[in-house]
XYZ file of N, CA and C in Angstrom:
750
model
N -15.076 -23.091 -15.393
C -15.285 -21.814 -14.738
C -14.237 -20.812 -15.198
N -14.582 -19.540 -15.133
C -13.658 -18.488 -15.516
C -12.859 -18.044 -14.304
N -11.549 -18.229 -14.366
C -10.658 -17.869 -13.274
C -10.195 -16.418 -13.466
N -10.251 -15.617 -12.401
C -9.766 -14.251 -12.443
C -8.919 -13.972 -11.193
N -8.344 -12.797 -11.130
C -7.587 -12.407 -9.944
C -8.476 -12.368 -8.704
N -9.789 -12.269 -8.885
C -10.710 -12.281 -7.749
C -10.687 -13.618 -7.017
N -10.209 -14.664 -7.696
C -10.152 -15.992 -7.093
C -8.900 -16.190 -6.239
N -7.979 -15.245 -6.264
C -6.739 -15.351 -5.498
C -6.988 -14.945 -4.054
N -6.502 -15.759 -3.130
C -6.704 -15.523 -1.704
C -5.792 -14.397 -1.222
N -6.343 -13.503 -0.408
C -5.579 -12.402 0.153
C -5.538 -12.546 1.671
N -4.332 -12.550 2.248
C -4.186 -12.503 3.701
C -4.369 -11.045 4.121
N -5.586 -10.667 4.391
C -5.867 -9.284 4.745
C -7.347 -9.007 4.704
N -7.746 -7.919 5.332
C -9.148 -7.522 5.399
C -9.361 -6.247 4.597
N -10.544 -6.108 4.015
C -10.910 -4.859 3.353
C -11.396 -3.894 4.430
N -10.613 -2.841 4.680
C -10.960 -1.889 5.738
C -11.623 -0.632 5.192
N -11.583 -0.456 3.871
C -12.270 0.672 3.240
C -12.533 0.313 1.782
N -13.681 0.724 1.261
C -14.013 0.441 -0.136
C -14.968 1.506 -0.647
N -14.739 1.922 -1.874
C -15.661 2.822 -2.556
C -15.687 2.446 -4.031
N -16.218 3.318 -4.870
C -16.324 2.954 -6.287
C -14.987 3.053 -7.018
N -13.946 3.543 -6.331
C -12.631 3.703 -6.962
C -11.634 2.632 -6.544
N -11.706 2.156 -5.293
C -10.666 1.237 -4.818
C -11.144 0.418 -3.627
N -10.323 -0.613 -3.313
C -10.420 -1.371 -2.067
C -9.113 -1.175 -1.303
N -9.244 -0.989 0.008
C -8.057 -0.847 0.854
C -7.936 -2.098 1.714
N -6.847 -2.862 1.513
C -6.582 -4.085 2.266
C -5.600 -3.779 3.399
N -5.869 -4.383 4.566
C -5.014 -4.173 5.734
C -4.929 -5.479 6.512
N -3.724 -5.778 7.017
C -3.494 -7.034 7.743
C -2.718 -6.714 9.010
N -3.409 -6.382 10.104
C -2.717 -5.951 11.324
C -1.799 -7.011 11.914
N -2.053 -8.294 11.625
C -1.200 -9.355 12.154
C 0.194 -9.352 11.525
N 0.339 -8.720 10.354
C 1.636 -8.677 9.679
C 1.730 -7.400 8.859
N 2.028 -6.327 9.544
C 2.031 -5.002 8.936
C 3.154 -4.843 7.910
N 4.212 -5.641 8.018
C 5.349 -5.525 7.111
C 5.175 -6.327 5.827
N 4.046 -7.003 5.689
C 3.813 -7.808 4.477
C 3.145 -6.937 3.411
N 3.901 -6.548 2.412
C 3.395 -5.628 1.398
C 2.175 -6.192 0.667
N 2.188 -7.523 0.428
C 1.107 -8.145 -0.335
C -0.203 -8.232 0.441
N -0.192 -7.787 1.705
C -1.406 -7.815 2.520
C -1.855 -6.423 2.948
N -1.071 -5.413 2.612
C -1.359 -4.047 3.048
C -1.190 -3.103 1.857
N -2.298 -2.792 1.192
C -2.212 -2.023 -0.047
C -3.598 -1.514 -0.460
N -3.601 -0.700 -1.485
C -4.840 -0.262 -2.137
C -4.892 -0.873 -3.521
N -6.050 -1.410 -3.877
C -6.269 -1.940 -5.224
C -7.308 -1.064 -5.917
N -6.910 -0.451 -7.014
C -7.815 0.418 -7.760
C -8.755 -0.408 -8.648
N -10.025 -0.035 -8.632
C -11.008 -0.667 -9.513
C -10.975 -0.042 -10.907
N -10.692 1.258 -10.940
C -10.527 2.002 -12.192
C -9.259 2.835 -12.053
N -8.639 3.160 -13.166
C -7.413 3.943 -13.094
C -7.712 5.346 -12.585
N -6.957 5.782 -11.598
C -7.130 7.147 -11.100
C -6.433 8.146 -12.015
N -6.928 9.385 -11.998
C -6.153 10.449 -12.612
C -4.931 10.692 -11.732
N -3.982 11.462 -12.206
C -2.797 11.750 -11.410
C -3.177 12.461 -10.117
N -4.094 13.407 -10.197
C -4.527 14.120 -8.992
C -5.221 13.178 -8.017
N -6.050 12.259 -8.527
C -6.724 11.288 -7.661
C -5.710 10.355 -7.005
N -4.705 9.932 -7.787
C -3.687 9.042 -7.214
C -2.956 9.732 -6.069
N -2.619 11.001 -6.233
C -1.902 11.721 -5.186
C -2.731 11.804 -3.908
N -4.042 11.922 -4.054
C -4.919 11.949 -2.878
C -4.881 10.603 -2.157
N -5.036 9.502 -2.910
C -5.026 8.165 -2.302
C -3.640 7.824 -1.767
N -2.608 8.318 -2.434
C -1.239 8.126 -1.967
C -1.056 8.759 -0.587
N -1.561 9.969 -0.435
C -1.466 10.637 0.857
C -2.278 9.944 1.933
N -3.465 9.451 1.539
C -4.311 8.725 2.488
C -3.625 7.463 2.987
N -3.062 6.662 2.066
C -2.439 5.396 2.470
C -1.154 5.645 3.252
N -0.407 6.651 2.852
C 0.822 6.975 3.579
C 0.504 7.352 5.028
N -0.529 8.179 5.228
C -0.926 8.579 6.584
C -1.424 7.376 7.377
N -2.225 6.534 6.736
C -2.778 5.347 7.402
C -1.655 4.432 7.865
N -0.689 4.208 6.986
C 0.413 3.310 7.316
C 1.339 3.916 8.364
N 1.579 5.206 8.286
C 2.442 5.838 9.275
C 1.870 5.695 10.686
N 0.562 5.803 10.802
C -0.085 5.663 12.110
C 0.101 4.258 12.682
N 0.348 3.280 11.792
C 0.558 1.903 12.224
C 2.034 1.506 12.220
N 2.899 2.493 12.019
C 4.325 2.207 12.009
C 4.813 1.517 10.749
N 4.047 1.602 9.675
C 4.418 0.957 8.416
C 5.207 1.916 7.535
N 6.227 1.391 6.866
C 7.136 2.244 6.105
C 6.964 2.115 4.597
N 5.860 1.546 4.164
C 5.680 1.352 2.727
C 4.292 1.814 2.285
N 4.142 1.996 0.997
C 2.823 2.089 0.368
C 2.857 1.194 -0.867
N 1.729 0.589 -1.162
C 1.643 -0.266 -2.344
C 0.271 -0.089 -2.986
N 0.255 -0.107 -4.329
C -0.983 0.048 -5.075
C -1.029 -0.979 -6.199
N -2.180 -1.609 -6.369
C -2.425 -2.473 -7.519
C -3.418 -1.769 -8.438
N -3.287 -2.035 -9.733
C -4.099 -1.344 -10.726
C -5.068 -2.311 -11.414
N -6.053 -1.800 -12.158
C -7.033 -2.672 -12.814
C -6.367 -3.738 -13.684
N -6.929 -4.937 -13.656
C -6.310 -6.074 -14.355
C -6.379 -5.900 -15.863
N -5.365 -6.467 -16.509
C -5.274 -6.519 -17.968
C -5.262 -5.139 -18.620
N -4.755 -4.144 -17.882
C -4.619 -2.790 -18.423
C -3.251 -2.239 -18.041
N -2.633 -1.521 -18.970
C -1.346 -0.903 -18.700
C -1.544 0.445 -18.018
N -0.560 0.852 -17.237
C -0.636 2.102 -16.492
C -0.488 3.272 -17.469
N -1.371 4.256 -17.391
C -1.248 5.430 -18.267
C 0.104 6.113 -18.129
N 0.596 6.659 -19.226
C 1.944 7.235 -19.273
C 2.127 8.343 -18.238
N 1.124 9.189 -18.052
C 1.242 10.289 -17.095
C 1.512 9.762 -15.689
N 0.831 8.671 -15.336
C 1.005 8.086 -14.015
C 2.357 7.402 -13.899
N 2.777 6.712 -14.955
C 4.097 6.069 -14.956
C 5.197 7.096 -14.758
N 5.093 8.217 -15.446
C 6.108 9.270 -15.326
C 6.198 9.777 -13.897
N 5.044 9.963 -13.243
C 5.043 10.443 -11.863
C 5.658 9.399 -10.934
N 5.284 8.145 -11.083
C 5.791 7.085 -10.222
C 7.307 6.953 -10.333
N 7.817 7.050 -11.550
C 9.266 6.990 -11.748
C 9.955 8.207 -11.136
N 9.325 9.350 -11.263
C 9.910 10.593 -10.784
C 10.089 10.596 -9.268
N 9.106 10.017 -8.546
C 9.147 10.088 -7.072
C 9.648 8.796 -6.433
N 10.211 7.893 -7.227
C 10.937 6.758 -6.664
C 10.147 5.502 -6.365
N 9.045 5.266 -7.082
C 8.303 4.016 -6.927
C 8.954 2.907 -7.751
N 8.815 1.658 -7.267
C 9.138 0.483 -8.070
C 7.882 0.034 -8.802
N 8.042 -0.363 -10.049
C 6.919 -0.833 -10.860
C 7.124 -2.301 -11.204
N 6.035 -3.053 -11.248
C 6.101 -4.452 -11.627
C 4.738 -4.937 -12.065
N 4.666 -6.207 -12.425
C 3.366 -6.765 -12.787
C 3.285 -8.234 -12.388
N 2.074 -8.664 -12.122
C 1.779 -10.043 -11.756
C 1.093 -10.736 -12.922
N 1.250 -12.054 -12.993
C 0.555 -12.845 -14.001
C -0.213 -13.974 -13.318
N -1.431 -14.202 -13.765
C -2.294 -15.248 -13.226
C -2.199 -16.484 -14.112
N -1.913 -17.639 -13.497
C -1.772 -18.894 -14.238
C -2.744 -19.949 -13.712
N -3.157 -20.832 -14.597
C -4.046 -21.934 -14.217
C -3.713 -23.163 -15.051
N -4.007 -24.338 -14.477
C -3.780 -25.596 -15.188
C -4.753 -26.647 -14.676
N -5.179 -27.519 -15.568
C -5.896 -28.715 -15.154
C -4.849 -29.765 -14.783
N -4.962 -30.385 -13.626
C -3.906 -31.294 -13.149
C -3.468 -32.349 -14.154
N -4.385 -32.832 -14.988
C -4.027 -33.888 -15.940
C -3.058 -33.402 -17.019
N -2.932 -32.065 -17.176
C -2.044 -31.507 -18.188
C -0.635 -31.260 -17.665
N -0.441 -31.419 -16.359
C 0.884 -31.195 -15.794
C 1.828 -32.308 -16.248
N 3.038 -31.966 -16.671
C 3.966 -33.000 -17.199
C 4.313 -34.049 -16.149
N 4.656 -35.219 -16.631
C 5.123 -36.273 -15.737
C 6.449 -35.844 -15.109
N 6.640 -36.263 -13.871
C 7.855 -35.912 -13.139
C 8.619 -37.187 -12.835
N 9.910 -37.170 -13.141
C 10.746 -38.350 -12.908
C 10.841 -38.637 -11.411
N 10.624 -39.884 -11.063
C 10.697 -40.285 -9.658
C 12.126 -40.134 -9.144
N 12.231 -39.636 -7.920
C 13.534 -39.482 -7.282
C 13.377 -39.858 -5.821
N 13.954 -40.998 -5.418
C 13.790 -41.459 -4.030
C 14.405 -40.519 -2.997
N 15.243 -39.582 -3.447
C 15.843 -38.626 -2.513
C 14.863 -37.538 -2.085
N 13.754 -37.386 -2.826
C 12.790 -36.318 -2.550
C 11.513 -36.922 -1.967
N 11.091 -36.392 -0.849
C 9.838 -36.817 -0.221
C 9.000 -35.584 0.095
N 7.730 -35.609 -0.304
C 6.815 -34.507 -0.014
C 5.842 -34.955 1.062
N 5.742 -34.176 2.122
C 4.890 -34.513 3.261
C 3.849 -33.423 3.502
N 2.672 -33.839 3.967
C 1.703 -32.895 4.492
C 2.186 -32.462 5.870
N 2.114 -31.157 6.148
C 2.584 -30.654 7.439
C 1.590 -31.020 8.532
N 2.096 -31.659 9.568
C 1.324 -32.055 10.741
C 2.057 -31.565 11.990
N 1.528 -31.893 13.138
C 2.206 -31.528 14.387
C 3.615 -32.117 14.434
N 3.812 -33.260 13.785
C 5.106 -33.941 13.849
C 6.213 -33.200 13.100
N 5.877 -32.535 11.991
C 6.926 -31.872 11.203
C 6.720 -30.356 11.099
N 5.797 -29.810 11.886
C 5.522 -28.371 11.856
C 6.765 -27.571 12.222
N 7.493 -28.024 13.219
C 8.688 -27.298 13.659
C 9.708 -27.193 12.525
N 9.892 -28.268 11.791
C 10.835 -28.260 10.672
C 10.340 -27.332 9.559
N 9.043 -27.334 9.326
C 8.434 -26.453 8.318
C 8.665 -24.990 8.689
N 8.406 -24.636 9.944
C 8.570 -23.257 10.406
C 10.023 -22.821 10.347
N 10.940 -23.729 10.678
C 12.367 -23.402 10.655
C 12.840 -23.121 9.231
N 12.364 -23.907 8.269
C 12.734 -23.690 6.870
C 12.215 -22.345 6.379
N 10.956 -22.036 6.709
C 10.373 -20.773 6.286
C 11.120 -19.601 6.919
N 11.465 -19.730 8.188
C 12.201 -18.664 8.878
C 13.548 -18.422 8.193
N 14.214 -19.491 7.841
C 15.513 -19.387 7.171
C 15.391 -18.613 5.857
N 14.280 -18.812 5.138
C 14.077 -18.121 3.869
C 13.631 -16.677 4.074
N 12.928 -16.405 5.184
C 12.368 -15.072 5.423
C 13.318 -14.132 6.145
N 14.347 -14.645 6.780
C 15.223 -13.815 7.602
C 15.962 -12.774 6.755
N 16.075 -13.014 5.457
C 16.741 -12.033 4.587
C 15.960 -10.724 4.533
N 14.670 -10.770 4.884
C 13.844 -9.565 4.900
C 13.816 -8.900 6.272
N 14.625 -9.418 7.200
C 14.701 -8.844 8.532
C 14.045 -9.737 9.569
N 14.531 -9.645 10.807
C 14.018 -10.509 11.874
C 12.571 -10.193 12.213
N 12.179 -8.934 12.120
C 10.793 -8.570 12.412
C 9.840 -9.261 11.452
N 10.176 -9.203 10.158
C 9.348 -9.858 9.148
C 9.326 -11.368 9.369
N 10.498 -11.969 9.598
C 10.593 -13.423 9.756
C 9.807 -13.915 10.965
N 9.866 -13.171 12.067
C 9.134 -13.570 13.280
C 7.624 -13.452 13.071
N 7.195 -12.384 12.402
C 5.765 -12.232 12.115
C 5.284 -13.339 11.170
N 6.162 -13.736 10.243
C 5.795 -14.791 9.295
C 5.629 -16.126 10.013
N 6.406 -16.367 11.059
C 6.239 -17.587 11.852
C 4.824 -17.637 12.431
N 4.367 -16.523 12.971
C 3.019 -16.482 13.544
C 1.962 -16.650 12.472
N 2.199 -16.064 11.298
C 1.261 -16.246 10.191
C 1.202 -17.711 9.778
N 2.361 -18.362 9.687
C 2.392 -19.770 9.294
C 1.693 -20.661 10.322
N 1.782 -20.293 11.586
C 1.072 -21.048 12.619
C -0.440 -20.908 12.454
N -0.900 -19.710 12.125
C -2.337 -19.508 11.922
C -2.812 -20.223 10.664
N -1.965 -20.251 9.642
C -2.307 -20.980 8.416
C -2.413 -22.475 8.709
N -1.513 -22.982 9.541
C -1.536 -24.407 9.908
C -2.880 -24.777 10.542
N -3.478 -23.847 11.271
C -4.746 -24.113 11.948
C -5.963 -23.907 11.035
N -5.733 -23.424 9.818
C -6.830 -23.149 8.882
C -7.156 -24.422 8.097
N -8.374 -24.950 8.214
C -8.713 -26.195 7.510
C -8.776 -26.048 5.993
N -8.809 -24.806 5.495
C -8.890 -24.580 4.055
C -7.528 -24.345 3.407
N -6.461 -24.486 4.183
C -5.113 -24.331 3.633
C -4.276 -25.546 4.029
N -3.671 -26.174 3.030
C -2.804 -27.336 3.245
C -1.359 -26.898 3.075
N -0.536 -27.169 4.081
C 0.894 -26.870 3.990
C 1.661 -28.143 3.657
N 2.628 -28.013 2.754
C 3.447 -29.150 2.337
C 4.915 -28.852 2.589
N 5.644 -29.882 2.993
C 7.080 -29.788 3.233
C 7.787 -30.827 2.373
N 8.804 -30.390 1.639
C 9.590 -31.310 0.820
C 10.942 -31.553 1.484
N 11.330 -32.805 1.538
C 12.622 -33.188 2.104
C 13.537 -33.698 0.998
N 14.819 -33.352 1.083
C 15.805 -33.911 0.174
C 16.811 -34.692 1.006
N 16.813 -35.987 0.826
C 17.633 -36.887 1.639
C 17.402 -36.626 3.128
N 16.152 -36.373 3.472
C 15.770 -36.193 4.863
C 15.902 -34.780 5.403
N 16.437 -33.860 4.606
C 16.631 -32.477 5.053
C 15.543 -31.577 4.464
N 14.868 -30.759 5.290
C 13.851 -29.837 4.765
C 14.434 -28.964 3.664
N 13.779 -28.948 2.504
C 14.348 -28.261 1.343
C 13.360 -27.358 0.621
N 12.057 -27.607 0.766
C 11.074 -26.806 0.045
C 9.729 -26.865 0.723
N 8.869 -25.893 0.411
C 7.568 -25.822 1.063
C 6.578 -25.063 0.192
N 5.297 -25.231 0.510
C 4.243 -24.512 -0.205
C 2.971 -24.507 0.630
N 2.145 -23.498 0.420
C 0.785 -23.473 0.955
C -0.168 -23.737 -0.204
N -1.185 -24.556 0.036
C -2.207 -24.811 -0.979
C -3.547 -24.345 -0.414
N -4.101 -23.311 -1.014
C -5.348 -22.719 -0.547
C -6.497 -23.376 -1.302
N -7.383 -24.016 -0.554
C -8.405 -24.878 -1.151
C -9.757 -24.172 -1.158
N -10.378 -24.124 -2.320
C -11.748 -23.614 -2.432
C -12.592 -24.655 -3.169
N -13.818 -24.317 -3.451
C -14.737 -25.283 -4.068
C -14.216 -25.790 -5.419
N -13.677 -24.878 -6.222
C -13.286 -25.246 -7.575
C -11.788 -25.163 -7.837
N -11.030 -24.536 -6.940
C -9.618 -24.319 -7.204
C -8.731 -24.763 -6.044
N -7.485 -25.036 -6.386
C -6.411 -25.236 -5.401
C -5.316 -24.262 -5.787
N -5.070 -23.286 -4.916
C -4.112 -22.224 -5.237
C -2.747 -22.504 -4.618
N -1.730 -22.544 -5.460
C -0.355 -22.691 -5.005
C 0.146 -21.323 -4.562
N 0.584 -21.231 -3.296
C 1.022 -19.950 -2.748
C 2.302 -20.157 -1.944
N 3.191 -19.195 -2.049
C 4.410 -19.218 -1.234
C 5.276 -20.448 -1.515
N 5.319 -20.868 -2.764
C 6.161 -21.997 -3.150
C 7.623 -21.569 -3.137
N 8.438 -22.307 -2.397
C 9.849 -21.963 -2.325
C 10.722 -23.175 -2.095
N 11.918 -23.134 -2.651
C 12.917 -24.185 -2.456
C 14.189 -23.515 -1.960
N 14.758 -24.060 -0.896
C 15.992 -23.510 -0.345
C 17.069 -23.463 -1.424
N 17.823 -22.359 -1.412
C 18.826 -22.130 -2.463
C 19.812 -23.288 -2.580
N 20.137 -23.931 -1.478
C 21.114 -25.022 -1.498
C 20.581 -26.274 -2.196
N 19.250 -26.335 -2.415
C 18.651 -27.542 -2.991
C 17.949 -27.279 -4.320
N 18.232 -26.145 -4.921
C 17.574 -25.830 -6.189
C 18.173 -26.617 -7.342
N 17.384 -26.710 -8.413
C 17.759 -27.435 -9.633
C 17.891 -28.941 -9.397
N 17.134 -29.451 -8.434
C 17.091 -30.890 -8.179
C 15.704 -31.478 -8.454
N 14.792 -30.650 -8.968
C 13.446 -31.122 -9.274
C 12.490 -31.066 -8.103
N 12.859 -30.385 -7.036
C 12.008 -30.363 -5.838
C 10.738 -29.569 -6.076
N 10.863 -28.420 -6.740
C 9.674 -27.621 -7.028
C 8.662 -28.378 -7.875
N 9.152 -29.113 -8.854
C 8.260 -29.906 -9.711
C 7.595 -31.035 -8.937
N 8.337 -31.661 -8.032
C 7.759 -32.748 -7.233
C 6.678 -32.217 -6.295
N 6.897 -31.018 -5.738
C 5.862 -30.415 -4.893
C 4.599 -30.169 -5.716
N 4.783 -29.624 -6.902
C 3.617 -29.360 -7.757
C 2.924 -30.660 -8.162
N 3.700 -31.689 -8.452
C 3.125 -32.980 -8.818
C 2.259 -33.522 -7.692
N 2.705 -33.326 -6.458
C 1.930 -33.750 -5.294
C 0.607 -32.998 -5.246
N 0.649 -31.700 -5.523
C -0.579 -30.893 -5.541
C -1.525 -31.398 -6.633
N -0.984 -31.669 -7.812
C -1.820 -32.134 -8.932
C -2.490 -33.477 -8.605
N -1.743 -34.366 -7.984
C -2.287 -35.683 -7.650
C -3.325 -35.601 -6.531
N -3.141 -34.637 -5.625
C -4.046 -34.500 -4.478
C -5.350 -33.820 -4.863
N -5.286 -32.906 -5.832
C -6.467 -32.109 -6.196
C -6.801 -32.281 -7.682
N -6.992 -33.527 -8.075
C -7.239 -33.831 -9.480
C -8.565 -33.271 -9.987
N -9.502 -33.003 -9.069
C -10.822 -32.525 -9.477
C -10.938 -31.006 -9.452
N -9.834 -30.303 -9.236
C -9.868 -28.845 -9.162
C -8.951 -28.221 -10.216
N -9.163 -26.949 -10.479
C -8.225 -26.185 -11.294
C -7.138 -25.644 -10.373
N -5.896 -25.910 -10.708
C -4.775 -25.415 -9.907
C -4.385 -24.041 -10.437
N -4.290 -23.063 -9.530
C -4.005 -21.689 -9.934
C -2.831 -21.136 -9.126
N -2.221 -20.094 -9.640
C -1.154 -19.404 -8.912
C -0.922 -18.039 -9.545
N -0.272 -17.165 -8.795
C 0.138 -15.859 -9.299
C 1.659 -15.802 -9.272
N 2.259 -15.381 -10.372
C 3.714 -15.262 -10.473
C 4.085 -13.818 -10.765
N 5.200 -13.378 -10.223
C 5.715 -12.057 -10.542
C 6.208 -12.080 -11.986
N 5.737 -11.137 -12.771
C 6.074 -11.123 -14.196
C 7.532 -10.904 -14.489
N 8.315 -10.493 -13.495
C 9.738 -10.237 -13.704
C 10.627 -11.316 -13.097
N 10.035 -12.375 -12.547
C 10.812 -13.446 -11.937
C 10.916 -14.640 -12.885
N 11.970 -15.429 -12.720
C 12.196 -16.564 -13.615
C 11.198 -17.712 -13.473
N 10.563 -17.958 -12.289
C 9.645 -19.093 -12.211
C 8.515 -19.061 -13.245
N 8.131 -17.876 -13.707
C 7.056 -17.807 -14.694
C 7.409 -18.587 -15.971
N 8.700 -18.626 -16.332
C 9.117 -19.393 -17.505
C 8.918 -20.883 -17.263
N 9.174 -21.323 -16.024
C 8.959 -22.724 -15.681
C 7.484 -23.078 -15.787
N 6.607 -22.208 -15.307
C 5.182 -22.484 -15.344
C 4.691 -22.644 -16.786
N 5.213 -21.832 -17.665
C 4.807 -21.944 -19.073
C 5.250 -23.282 -19.650
N 6.469 -23.720 -19.308
C 6.948 -25.022 -19.789
C 6.121 -26.164 -19.212
N 5.535 -25.935 -18.044
C 4.771 -26.993 -17.390
C 3.299 -27.002 -17.826
N 2.973 -26.235 -18.843
C 1.629 -26.226 -19.447
C 0.603 -25.375 -18.692
N 1.058 -24.541 -17.752
C 0.132 -23.571 -17.174
C -0.272 -22.586 -18.265
N -1.498 -22.086 -18.160
C -1.993 -21.087 -19.098
C -2.081 -19.740 -18.407
N -1.517 -18.716 -19.033
C -1.590 -17.365 -18.481
C -2.967 -16.776 -18.780
N -3.663 -16.341 -17.731
C -5.038 -15.851 -17.868
C -5.157 -14.337 -17.756
N -4.078 -13.674 -17.401
C -4.178 -12.229 -17.279
C -2.997 -11.654 -16.522
N -2.956 -10.321 -16.444
C -1.856 -9.642 -15.762
C -2.408 -8.476 -14.951
N -1.608 -8.010 -14.017
C -1.979 -6.873 -13.184
C -0.725 -6.109 -12.778
N -0.697 -4.830 -13.097
C 0.446 -3.992 -12.719
C 0.287 -3.527 -11.273
N 1.446 -3.327 -10.623
C 1.461 -2.802 -9.260
C 2.642 -1.854 -9.108
N 2.603 -1.051 -8.055
C 3.707 -0.166 -7.733
C 3.843 -0.058 -6.233
N 5.056 0.109 -5.758
C 5.266 0.218 -4.315
C 6.481 1.090 -4.023
N 6.488 1.655 -2.830
C 7.566 2.532 -2.410
C 7.817 2.304 -0.939
N 9.092 2.221 -0.552
C 9.475 2.042 0.839
C 10.156 3.320 1.320
N 9.701 3.806 2.451
C 10.266 5.024 3.021
C 11.255 4.663 4.133
N 12.379 5.322 4.143
C 13.395 5.074 5.170
C 12.997 5.779 6.485
């Protein structure tokens, strides 16, 4: 099957759509940029962008949101005129990359008895939530508390599997695996800073590969972050890119 960005799960609802864009909104977590944004189907002119910019800014202000975010058509670079405007008015620019792998191509991982990967159940949910909170608190208590509620709702979703990795019995890493008919999507993969470079991320991925051998494993990585280099070494194939821009208002 052909994997595209359309196969990536979005925590959010489409609240408006036309021939130019889709507007995603997630009232349960208004501070989550990746769930509250406009995605353009075609590149807007500068004048069109300013109109949609004003629309999203007004929409978010009414909900107490302090950001705007826009995603652009996949596998296309942002026109220079638009880039110049975004830089001029203080937007951050970045890009995402879509990766996929067949589980049998994932490299072998050296066994380490200090690392244990568990499926999250009622028994270890509290430890899972505490680890996630510890990682999210750097974005503020409001964000971290809302993320706890999101993680609880994800736990109740039969189409999402949460995994917790322990290092010598201490919670050290976690991931959500979003399950569809043909794919298993790795989302929100993280390892606590104190336990990095111990192979925990690879062991979590190995668990996913072994659990979903009949599916294509997919993920989205920020094109400016270091994990993308790891994915390439692990035999993931890059299938495309998507530029985005965002701005936070004080």
